Coordinates of N, CA and C in Angstrom, one line a residue:
X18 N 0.9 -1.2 0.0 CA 0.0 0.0 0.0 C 0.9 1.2 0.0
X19 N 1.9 1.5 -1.3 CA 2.6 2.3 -0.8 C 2.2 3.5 -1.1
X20 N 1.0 3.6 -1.9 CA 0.5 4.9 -2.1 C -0.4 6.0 -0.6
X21 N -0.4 4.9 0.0 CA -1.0 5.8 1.1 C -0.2 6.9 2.0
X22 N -0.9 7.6 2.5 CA -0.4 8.6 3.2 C -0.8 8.6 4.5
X23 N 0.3 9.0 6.0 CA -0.7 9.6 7.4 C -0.5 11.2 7.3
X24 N -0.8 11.6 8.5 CA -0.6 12.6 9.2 C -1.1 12.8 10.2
X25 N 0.2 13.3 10.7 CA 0.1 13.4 12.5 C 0.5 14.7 12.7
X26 N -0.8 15.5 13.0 CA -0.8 16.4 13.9 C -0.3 17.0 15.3
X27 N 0.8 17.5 15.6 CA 1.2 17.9 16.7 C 2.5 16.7 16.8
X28 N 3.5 16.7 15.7 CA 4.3 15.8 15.3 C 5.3 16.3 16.2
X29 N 5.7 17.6 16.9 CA 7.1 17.7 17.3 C 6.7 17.5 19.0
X30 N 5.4 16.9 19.5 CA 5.4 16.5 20.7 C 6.4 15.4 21.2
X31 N 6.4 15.0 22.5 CA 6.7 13.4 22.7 C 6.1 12.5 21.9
X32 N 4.3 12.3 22.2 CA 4.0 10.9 21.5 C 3.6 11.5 20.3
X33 N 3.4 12.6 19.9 CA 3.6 12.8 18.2 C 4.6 12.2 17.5
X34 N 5.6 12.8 17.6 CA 7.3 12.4 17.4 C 7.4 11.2 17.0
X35 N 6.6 10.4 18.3 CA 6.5 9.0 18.8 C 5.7 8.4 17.2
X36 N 5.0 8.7 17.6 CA 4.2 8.6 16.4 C 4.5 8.6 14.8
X37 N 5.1 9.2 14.2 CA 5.9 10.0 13.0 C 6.7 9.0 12.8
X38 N 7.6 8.3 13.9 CA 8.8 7.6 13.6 C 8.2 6.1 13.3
X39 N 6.8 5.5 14.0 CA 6.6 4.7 14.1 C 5.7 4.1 13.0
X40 N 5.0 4.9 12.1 CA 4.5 5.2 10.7 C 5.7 5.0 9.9
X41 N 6.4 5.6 10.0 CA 7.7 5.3 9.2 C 8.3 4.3 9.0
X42 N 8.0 3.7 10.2 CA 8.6 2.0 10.3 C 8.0 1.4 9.8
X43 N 6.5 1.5 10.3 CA 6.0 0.6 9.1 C 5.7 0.2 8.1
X44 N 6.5 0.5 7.4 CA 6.3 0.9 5.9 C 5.2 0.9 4.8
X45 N 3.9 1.3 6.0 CA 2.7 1.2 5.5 C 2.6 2.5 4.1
X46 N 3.0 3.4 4.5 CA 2.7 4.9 4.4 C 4.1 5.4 3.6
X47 N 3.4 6.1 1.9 CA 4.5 6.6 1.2 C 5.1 7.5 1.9
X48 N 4.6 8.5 2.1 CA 4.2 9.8 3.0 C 3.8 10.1 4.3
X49 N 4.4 10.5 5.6 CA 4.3 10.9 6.8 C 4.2 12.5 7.2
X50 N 3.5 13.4 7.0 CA 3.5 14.8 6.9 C 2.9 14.7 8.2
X51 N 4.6 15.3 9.0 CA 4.5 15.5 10.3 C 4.3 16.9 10.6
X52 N 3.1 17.3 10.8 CA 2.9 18.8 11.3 C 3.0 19.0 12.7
X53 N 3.4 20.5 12.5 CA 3.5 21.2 14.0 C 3.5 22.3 14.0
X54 N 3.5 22.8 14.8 CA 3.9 24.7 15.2 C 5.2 24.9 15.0
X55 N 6.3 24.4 15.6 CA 7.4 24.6 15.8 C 8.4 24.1 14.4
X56 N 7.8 23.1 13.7 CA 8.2 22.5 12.4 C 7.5 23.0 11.3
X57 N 6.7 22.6 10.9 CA 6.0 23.4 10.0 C 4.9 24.8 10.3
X58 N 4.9 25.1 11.3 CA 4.3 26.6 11.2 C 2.8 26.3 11.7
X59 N 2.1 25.1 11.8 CA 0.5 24.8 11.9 C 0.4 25.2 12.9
X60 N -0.5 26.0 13.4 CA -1.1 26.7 14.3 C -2.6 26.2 14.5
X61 N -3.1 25.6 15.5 CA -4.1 25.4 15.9 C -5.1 26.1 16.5
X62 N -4.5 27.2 16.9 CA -5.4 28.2 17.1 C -6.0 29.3 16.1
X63 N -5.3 28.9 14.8 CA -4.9 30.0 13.5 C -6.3 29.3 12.7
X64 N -7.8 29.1 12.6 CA -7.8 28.1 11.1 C -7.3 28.4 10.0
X65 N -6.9 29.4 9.8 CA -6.5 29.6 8.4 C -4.9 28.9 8.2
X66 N -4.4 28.7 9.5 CA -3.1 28.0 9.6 C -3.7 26.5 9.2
X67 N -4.6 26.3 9.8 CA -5.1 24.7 9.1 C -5.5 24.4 8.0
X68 N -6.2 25.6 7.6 CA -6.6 25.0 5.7 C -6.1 25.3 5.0
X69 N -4.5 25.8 5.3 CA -3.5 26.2 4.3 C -2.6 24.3 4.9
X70 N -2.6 24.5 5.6 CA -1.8 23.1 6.2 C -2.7 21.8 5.2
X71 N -4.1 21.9 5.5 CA -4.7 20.7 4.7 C -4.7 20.6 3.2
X72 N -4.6 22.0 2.5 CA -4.3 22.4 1.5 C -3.4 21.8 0.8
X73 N -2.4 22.1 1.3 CA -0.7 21.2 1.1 C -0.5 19.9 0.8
X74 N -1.6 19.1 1.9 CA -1.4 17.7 2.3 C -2.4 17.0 1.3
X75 N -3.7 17.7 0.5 CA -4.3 17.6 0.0 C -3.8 17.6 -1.4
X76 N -2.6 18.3 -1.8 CA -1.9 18.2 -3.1 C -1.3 16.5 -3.4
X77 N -1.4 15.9 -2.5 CA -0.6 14.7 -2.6 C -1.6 13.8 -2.3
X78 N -1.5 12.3 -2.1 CA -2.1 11.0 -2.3 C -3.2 11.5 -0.6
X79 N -4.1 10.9 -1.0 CA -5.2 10.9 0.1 C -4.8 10.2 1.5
X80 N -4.7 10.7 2.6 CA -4.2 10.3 3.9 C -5.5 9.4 4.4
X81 N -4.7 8.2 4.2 CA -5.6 7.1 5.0 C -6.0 7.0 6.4
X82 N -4.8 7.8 6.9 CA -4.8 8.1 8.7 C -4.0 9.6 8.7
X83 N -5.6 9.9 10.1 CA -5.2 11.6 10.2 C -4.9 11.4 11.7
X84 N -4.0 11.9 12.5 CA -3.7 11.7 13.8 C -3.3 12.4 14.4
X85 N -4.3 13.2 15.6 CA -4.3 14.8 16.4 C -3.6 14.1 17.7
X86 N -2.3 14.7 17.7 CA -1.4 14.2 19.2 C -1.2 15.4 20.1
X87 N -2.4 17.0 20.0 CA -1.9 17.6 20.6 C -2.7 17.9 21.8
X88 N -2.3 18.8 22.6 CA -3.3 19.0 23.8 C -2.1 19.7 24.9
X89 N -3.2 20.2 25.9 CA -2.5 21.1 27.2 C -3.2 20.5 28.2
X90 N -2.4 20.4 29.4 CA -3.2 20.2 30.6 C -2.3 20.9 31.6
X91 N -1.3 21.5 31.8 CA -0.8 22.5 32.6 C -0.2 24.1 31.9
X92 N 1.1 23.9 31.7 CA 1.8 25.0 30.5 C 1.1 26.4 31.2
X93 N 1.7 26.5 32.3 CA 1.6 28.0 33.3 C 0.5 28.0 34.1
X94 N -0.4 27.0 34.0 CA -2.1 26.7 34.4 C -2.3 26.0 35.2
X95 N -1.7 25.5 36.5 CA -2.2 24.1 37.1 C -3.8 23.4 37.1
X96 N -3.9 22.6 36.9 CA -4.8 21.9 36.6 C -6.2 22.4 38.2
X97 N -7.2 22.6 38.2 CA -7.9 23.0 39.1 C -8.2 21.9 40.2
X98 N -8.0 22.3 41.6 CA -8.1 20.7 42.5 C -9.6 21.2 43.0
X99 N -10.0 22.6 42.9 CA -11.3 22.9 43.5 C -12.1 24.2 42.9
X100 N -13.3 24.1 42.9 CA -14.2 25.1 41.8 C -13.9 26.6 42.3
X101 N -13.2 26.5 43.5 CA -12.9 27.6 43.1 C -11.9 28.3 42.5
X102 N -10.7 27.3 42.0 CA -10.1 28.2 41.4 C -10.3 27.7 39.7
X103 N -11.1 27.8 39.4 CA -12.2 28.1 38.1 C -11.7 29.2 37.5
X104 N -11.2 29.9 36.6 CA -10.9 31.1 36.1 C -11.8 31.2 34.1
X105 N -12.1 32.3 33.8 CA -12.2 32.1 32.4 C -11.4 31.8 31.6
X106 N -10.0 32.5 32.0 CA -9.1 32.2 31.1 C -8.9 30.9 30.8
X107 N -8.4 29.9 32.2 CA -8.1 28.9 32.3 C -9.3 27.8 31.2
X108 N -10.4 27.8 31.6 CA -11.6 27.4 31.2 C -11.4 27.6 29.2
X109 N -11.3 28.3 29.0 CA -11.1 28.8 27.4 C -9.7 28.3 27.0
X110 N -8.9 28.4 27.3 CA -7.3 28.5 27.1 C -7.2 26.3 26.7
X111 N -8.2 26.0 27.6 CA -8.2 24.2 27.2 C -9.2 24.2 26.6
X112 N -10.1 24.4 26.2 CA -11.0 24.3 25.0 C -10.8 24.8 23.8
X113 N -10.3 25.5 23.8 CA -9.5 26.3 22.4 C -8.2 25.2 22.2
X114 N -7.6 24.7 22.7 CA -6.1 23.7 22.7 C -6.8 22.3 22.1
X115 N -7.7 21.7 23.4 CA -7.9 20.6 23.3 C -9.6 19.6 22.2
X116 N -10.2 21.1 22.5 CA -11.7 21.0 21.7 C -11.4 21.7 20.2
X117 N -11.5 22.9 20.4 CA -11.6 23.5 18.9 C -10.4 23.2 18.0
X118 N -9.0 23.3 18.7 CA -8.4 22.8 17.8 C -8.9 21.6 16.8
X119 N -8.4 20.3 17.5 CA -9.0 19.1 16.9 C -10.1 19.5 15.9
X120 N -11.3 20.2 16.5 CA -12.5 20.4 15.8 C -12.3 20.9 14.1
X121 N -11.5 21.7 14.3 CA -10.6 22.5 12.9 C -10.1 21.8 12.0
X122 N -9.2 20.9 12.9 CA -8.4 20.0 12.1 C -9.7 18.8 11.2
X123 N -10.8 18.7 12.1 CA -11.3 17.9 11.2 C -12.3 18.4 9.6
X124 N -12.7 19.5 10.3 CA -13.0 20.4 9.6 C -12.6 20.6 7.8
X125 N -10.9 20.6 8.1 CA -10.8 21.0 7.3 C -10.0 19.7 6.6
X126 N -9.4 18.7 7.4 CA -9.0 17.4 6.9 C -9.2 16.0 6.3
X127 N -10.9 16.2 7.3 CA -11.8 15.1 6.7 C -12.4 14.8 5.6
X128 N -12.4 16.2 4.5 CA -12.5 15.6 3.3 C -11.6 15.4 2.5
X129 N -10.0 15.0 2.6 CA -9.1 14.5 2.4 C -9.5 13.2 2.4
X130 N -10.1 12.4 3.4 CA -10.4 10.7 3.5 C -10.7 10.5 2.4
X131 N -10.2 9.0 2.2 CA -11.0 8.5 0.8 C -12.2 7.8 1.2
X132 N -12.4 7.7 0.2 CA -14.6 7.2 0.9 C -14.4 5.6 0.1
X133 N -13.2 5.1 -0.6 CA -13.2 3.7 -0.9 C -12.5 2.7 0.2
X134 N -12.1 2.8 0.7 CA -11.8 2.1 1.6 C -10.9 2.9 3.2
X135 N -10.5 1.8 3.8 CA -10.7 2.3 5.2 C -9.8 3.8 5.8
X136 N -10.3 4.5 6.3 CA -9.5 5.5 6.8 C -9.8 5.7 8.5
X137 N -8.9 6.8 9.1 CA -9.1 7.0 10.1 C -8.8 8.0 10.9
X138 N -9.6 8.4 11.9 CA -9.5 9.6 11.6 C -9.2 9.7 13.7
X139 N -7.8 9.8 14.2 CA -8.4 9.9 15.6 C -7.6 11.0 16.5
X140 N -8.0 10.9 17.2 CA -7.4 12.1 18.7 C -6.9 12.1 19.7
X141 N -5.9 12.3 20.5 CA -5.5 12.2 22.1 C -6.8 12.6 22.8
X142 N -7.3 11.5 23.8 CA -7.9 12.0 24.4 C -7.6 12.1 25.8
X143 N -8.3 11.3 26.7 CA -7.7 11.5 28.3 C -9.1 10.6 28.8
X144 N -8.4 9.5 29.8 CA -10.0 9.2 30.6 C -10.5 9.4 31.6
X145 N -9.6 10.4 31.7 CA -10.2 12.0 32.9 C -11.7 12.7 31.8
X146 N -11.2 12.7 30.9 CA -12.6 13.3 30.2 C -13.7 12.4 29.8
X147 N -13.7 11.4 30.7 CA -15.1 10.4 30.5 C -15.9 11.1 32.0
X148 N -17.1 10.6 31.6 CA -18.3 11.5 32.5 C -18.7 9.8 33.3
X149 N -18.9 9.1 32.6 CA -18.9 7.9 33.4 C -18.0 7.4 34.1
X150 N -16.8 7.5 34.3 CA -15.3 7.3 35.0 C -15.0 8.0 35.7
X151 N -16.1 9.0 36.2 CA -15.2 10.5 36.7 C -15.8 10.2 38.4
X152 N -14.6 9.9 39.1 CA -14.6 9.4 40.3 C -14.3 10.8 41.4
X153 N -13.2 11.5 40.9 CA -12.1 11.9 41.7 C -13.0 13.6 41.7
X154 N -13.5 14.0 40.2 CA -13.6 15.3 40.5 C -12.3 16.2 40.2
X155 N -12.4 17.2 39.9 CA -11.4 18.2 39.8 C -10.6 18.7 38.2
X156 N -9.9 18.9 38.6 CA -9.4 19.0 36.6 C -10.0 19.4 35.9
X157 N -10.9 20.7 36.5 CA -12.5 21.3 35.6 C -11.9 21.7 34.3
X158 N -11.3 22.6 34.0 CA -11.1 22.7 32.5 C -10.4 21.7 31.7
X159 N -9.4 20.9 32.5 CA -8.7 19.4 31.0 C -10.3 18.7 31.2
X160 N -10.5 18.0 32.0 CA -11.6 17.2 32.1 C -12.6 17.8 31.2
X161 N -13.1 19.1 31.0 CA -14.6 19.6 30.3 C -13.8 19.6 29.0
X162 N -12.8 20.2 29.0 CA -12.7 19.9 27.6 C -12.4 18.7 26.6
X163 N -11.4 17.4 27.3 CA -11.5 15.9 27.0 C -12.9 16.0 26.6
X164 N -14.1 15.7 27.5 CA -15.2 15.3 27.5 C -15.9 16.4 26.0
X165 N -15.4 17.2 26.1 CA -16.1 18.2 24.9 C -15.6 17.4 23.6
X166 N -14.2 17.3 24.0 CA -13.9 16.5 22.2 C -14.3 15.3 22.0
X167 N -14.6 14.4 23.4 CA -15.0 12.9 23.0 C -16.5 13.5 22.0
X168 N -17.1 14.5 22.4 CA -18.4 14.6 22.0 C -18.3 14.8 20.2
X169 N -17.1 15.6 20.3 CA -16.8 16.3 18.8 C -16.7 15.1 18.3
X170 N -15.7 14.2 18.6 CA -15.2 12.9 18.2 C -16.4 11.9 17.3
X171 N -17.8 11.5 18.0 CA -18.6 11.1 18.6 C -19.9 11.6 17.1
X172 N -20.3 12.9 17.3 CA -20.4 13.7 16.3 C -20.1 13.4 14.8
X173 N -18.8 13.5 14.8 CA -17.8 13.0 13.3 C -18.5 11.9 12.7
X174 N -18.5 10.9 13.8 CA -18.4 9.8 13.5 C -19.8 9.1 12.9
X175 N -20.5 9.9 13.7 CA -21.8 9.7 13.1 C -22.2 10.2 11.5
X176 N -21.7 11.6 11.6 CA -21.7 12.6 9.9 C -21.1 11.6 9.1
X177 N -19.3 10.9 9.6 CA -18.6 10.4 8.2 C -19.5 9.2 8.0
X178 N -20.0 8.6 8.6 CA -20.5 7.1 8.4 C -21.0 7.5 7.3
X179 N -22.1 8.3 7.1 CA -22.9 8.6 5.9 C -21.9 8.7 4.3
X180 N -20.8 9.4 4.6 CA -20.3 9.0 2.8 C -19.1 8.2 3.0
X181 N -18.9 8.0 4.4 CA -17.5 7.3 4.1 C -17.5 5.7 5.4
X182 N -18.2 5.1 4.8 CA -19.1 3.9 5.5 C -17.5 3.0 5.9
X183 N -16.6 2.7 5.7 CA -15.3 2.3 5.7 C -14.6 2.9 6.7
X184 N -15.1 4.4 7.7 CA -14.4 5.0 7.9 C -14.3 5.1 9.4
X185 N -13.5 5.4 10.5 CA -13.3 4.8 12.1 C -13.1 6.3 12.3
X186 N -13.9 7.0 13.8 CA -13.2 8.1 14.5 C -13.5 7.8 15.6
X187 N -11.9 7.6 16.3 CA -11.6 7.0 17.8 C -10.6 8.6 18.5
X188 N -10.9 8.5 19.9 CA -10.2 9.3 20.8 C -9.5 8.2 21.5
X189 N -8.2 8.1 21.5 CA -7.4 7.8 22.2 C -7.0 7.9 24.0
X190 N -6.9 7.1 24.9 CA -6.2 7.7 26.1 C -4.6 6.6 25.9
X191 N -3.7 7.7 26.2 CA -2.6 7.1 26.3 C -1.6 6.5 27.0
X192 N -2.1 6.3 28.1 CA -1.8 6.1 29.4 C -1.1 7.2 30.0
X193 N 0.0 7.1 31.0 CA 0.6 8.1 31.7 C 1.9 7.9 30.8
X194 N 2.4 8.9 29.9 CA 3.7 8.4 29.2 C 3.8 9.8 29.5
X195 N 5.8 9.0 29.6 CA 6.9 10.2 30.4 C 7.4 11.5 29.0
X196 N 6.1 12.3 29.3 CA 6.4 13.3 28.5 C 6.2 14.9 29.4
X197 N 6.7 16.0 28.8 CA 6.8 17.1 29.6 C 4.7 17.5 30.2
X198 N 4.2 16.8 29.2 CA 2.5 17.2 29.6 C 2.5 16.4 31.0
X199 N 3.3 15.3 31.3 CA 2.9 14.4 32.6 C 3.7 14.2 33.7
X200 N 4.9 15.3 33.5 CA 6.3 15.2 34.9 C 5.7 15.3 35.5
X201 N 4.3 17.1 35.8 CA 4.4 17.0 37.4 C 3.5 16.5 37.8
X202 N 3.0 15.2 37.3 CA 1.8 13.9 37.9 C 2.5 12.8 37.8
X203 N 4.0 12.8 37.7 CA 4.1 11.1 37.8 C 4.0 10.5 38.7
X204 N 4.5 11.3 40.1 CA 4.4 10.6 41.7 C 3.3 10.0 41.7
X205 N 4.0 8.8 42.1 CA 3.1 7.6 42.6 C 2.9 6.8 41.6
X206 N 3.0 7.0 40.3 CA 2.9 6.2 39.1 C 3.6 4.8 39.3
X207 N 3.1 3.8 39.4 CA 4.1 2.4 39.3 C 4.9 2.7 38.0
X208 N 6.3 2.1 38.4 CA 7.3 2.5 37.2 C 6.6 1.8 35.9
X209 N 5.9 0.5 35.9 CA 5.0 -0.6 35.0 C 4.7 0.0 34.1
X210 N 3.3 1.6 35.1 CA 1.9 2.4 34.3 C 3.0 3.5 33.4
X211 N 4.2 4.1 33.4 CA 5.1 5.1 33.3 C 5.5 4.8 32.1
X212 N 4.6 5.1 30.9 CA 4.9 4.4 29.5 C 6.7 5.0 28.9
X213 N 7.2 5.1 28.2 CA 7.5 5.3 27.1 C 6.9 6.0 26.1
X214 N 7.4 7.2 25.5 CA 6.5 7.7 23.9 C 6.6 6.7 23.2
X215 N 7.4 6.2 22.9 CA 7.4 5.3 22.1 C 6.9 3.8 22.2
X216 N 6.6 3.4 23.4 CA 5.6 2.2 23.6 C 4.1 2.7 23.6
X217 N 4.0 4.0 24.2 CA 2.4 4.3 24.1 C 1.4 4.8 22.5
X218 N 2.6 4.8 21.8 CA 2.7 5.0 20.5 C 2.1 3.7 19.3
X219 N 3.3 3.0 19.8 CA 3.2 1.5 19.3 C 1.7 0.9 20.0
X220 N 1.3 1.3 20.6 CA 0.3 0.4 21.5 C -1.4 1.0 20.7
X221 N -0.9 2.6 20.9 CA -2.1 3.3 20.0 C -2.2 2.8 18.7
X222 N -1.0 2.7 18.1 CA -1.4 2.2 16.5 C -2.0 0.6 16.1
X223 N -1.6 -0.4 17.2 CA -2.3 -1.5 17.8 C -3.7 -1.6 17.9
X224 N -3.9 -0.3 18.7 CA -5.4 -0.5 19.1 C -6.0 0.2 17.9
X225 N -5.9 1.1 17.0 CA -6.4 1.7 16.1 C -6.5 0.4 14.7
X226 N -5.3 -0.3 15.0 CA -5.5 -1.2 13.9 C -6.5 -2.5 14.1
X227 N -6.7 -2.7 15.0 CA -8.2 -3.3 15.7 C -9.2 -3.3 15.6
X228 N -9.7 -1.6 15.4 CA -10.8 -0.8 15.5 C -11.8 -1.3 14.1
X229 N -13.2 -1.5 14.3 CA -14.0 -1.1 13.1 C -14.7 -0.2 12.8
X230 N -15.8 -0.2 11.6 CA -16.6 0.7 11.5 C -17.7 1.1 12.9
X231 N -17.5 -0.1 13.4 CA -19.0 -0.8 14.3 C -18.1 0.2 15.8
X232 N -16.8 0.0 16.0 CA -16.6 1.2 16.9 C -16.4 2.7 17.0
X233 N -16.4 3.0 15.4 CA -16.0 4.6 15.5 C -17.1 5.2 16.2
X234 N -16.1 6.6 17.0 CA -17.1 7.3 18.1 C -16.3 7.0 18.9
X235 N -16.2 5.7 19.6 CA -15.5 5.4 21.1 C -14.4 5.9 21.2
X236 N -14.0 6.2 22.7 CA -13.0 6.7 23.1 C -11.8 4.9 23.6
X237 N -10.9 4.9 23.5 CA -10.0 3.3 23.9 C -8.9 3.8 24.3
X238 N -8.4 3.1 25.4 CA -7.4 2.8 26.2 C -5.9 2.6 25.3
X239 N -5.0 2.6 26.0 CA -3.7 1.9 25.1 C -4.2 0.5 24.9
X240 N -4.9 0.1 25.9 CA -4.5 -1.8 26.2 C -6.0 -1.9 25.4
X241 N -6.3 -1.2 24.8 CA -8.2 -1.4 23.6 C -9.0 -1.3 24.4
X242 N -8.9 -1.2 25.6 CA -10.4 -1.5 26.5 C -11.1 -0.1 26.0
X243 N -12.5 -0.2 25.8 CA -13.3 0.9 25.3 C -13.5 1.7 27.2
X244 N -13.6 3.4 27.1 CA -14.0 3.8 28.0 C -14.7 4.4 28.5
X245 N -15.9 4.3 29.3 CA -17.2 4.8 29.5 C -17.3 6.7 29.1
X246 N -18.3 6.3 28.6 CA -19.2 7.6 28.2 C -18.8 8.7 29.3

């Protein structure tokens, strides 16, 4: 299949990175158009940075697999332990990162899929942003906005079925992998749960390769387990 193409969004992260190299290996994919801010200029908060980005990627063979690895959950913000420290900024600043970006990217990427056979279309997500799994409380803006994209996610998936019946949109949780988004939560991590970019990588493209039409919408684990609503 050497005419196929991916892309991985948010490519100069840890498990983007992770990601990029791991497409590469497997010599599924002619083409790996690793975007990013810092590499190629894609701005997520820019759309017009995205439909000049999908533009580009649209000149060349149709991307079988589109793959959003980006997201914030601290980056000057600590995550909230109690409603009151709720701010707007905070509240907007992860919905804009973790919701609308993605939302953009699909926006403008999803009609790139081919509608003959299988494509995929998925997300970092978090299983802090499941509404049925939510034990602990706290983490009001990562958590609302996880939970906002599983919905975007969710949404897609229902719209692509209709012309592209072959086609999968899954949110990802990646476990705890030792990247700058997860230093200051590792305490207490068993060394076991303390992935690797590059195993939580390998594990995602596992479970993505799994996936059918019959699951797109769900959000899944590294290890496949599907995770509550």
């Amino acid at each position: 299949m050497t005419d196929q193409a991916a892309v991985v969004i948010g490519a100069s992260g840890g498990i983007g990175s992770a990601m990029v190299e791991a497409l590469k290996a497997s010599g599924l994919y002619a083409t790996v158009h690793a975007l990013s801010r810092s590499g190629t200029g894609l701005d997520l908060t820019d759309e017009a940075s995205v439909a000049e980005a999908a533009r580009q990627v649209g000149e060349g063979p149709p991307p079988s697999l589109i793959f959003v690895a980006t997201g914030v959950l601290h980056h000057g913000q600590e995550p909230e332990r109690a409603y009151k420290a709720m701010t707007a900024e905070h509240l907007l600043r992860d919905y804009q990162v973790n919701t609308v970006g993605p939302a953009l990217v699909a926006r403008h990427f999803l009609p790139l899929l081919p509608r003959d056979r299988r494509a995929v279309f998925a997300a970092l997500s978090a299983r802090v942003g499941s509404i049925g799994d939510n034990r602990l409380g706290g983490w009001h803006s990562y958590r609302a906005s996880k939970a906002a994209l599983n919905m975007i996610l969710k949404n897609l998936s229902i719209e692509l079925a209709r012309t592209h019946p072959q086609a999968v949109v899954a949110g990802l949780h990646p476990g705890t992998v030792d990247t700058a988004l997860s230093v200051p939560f590792q305490k207490g991590v068993a060394a076991d749960k303390l992935f690797t970019a590059d195993y939580s990588a390998s594990r995602l493209l596992a479970v993505l390769d799994g996936l059918t039409p019959a699951d797109s919408g769900g959000i899944f684990a590294w290890d496949g387990a599907r995770i509550p609503e």
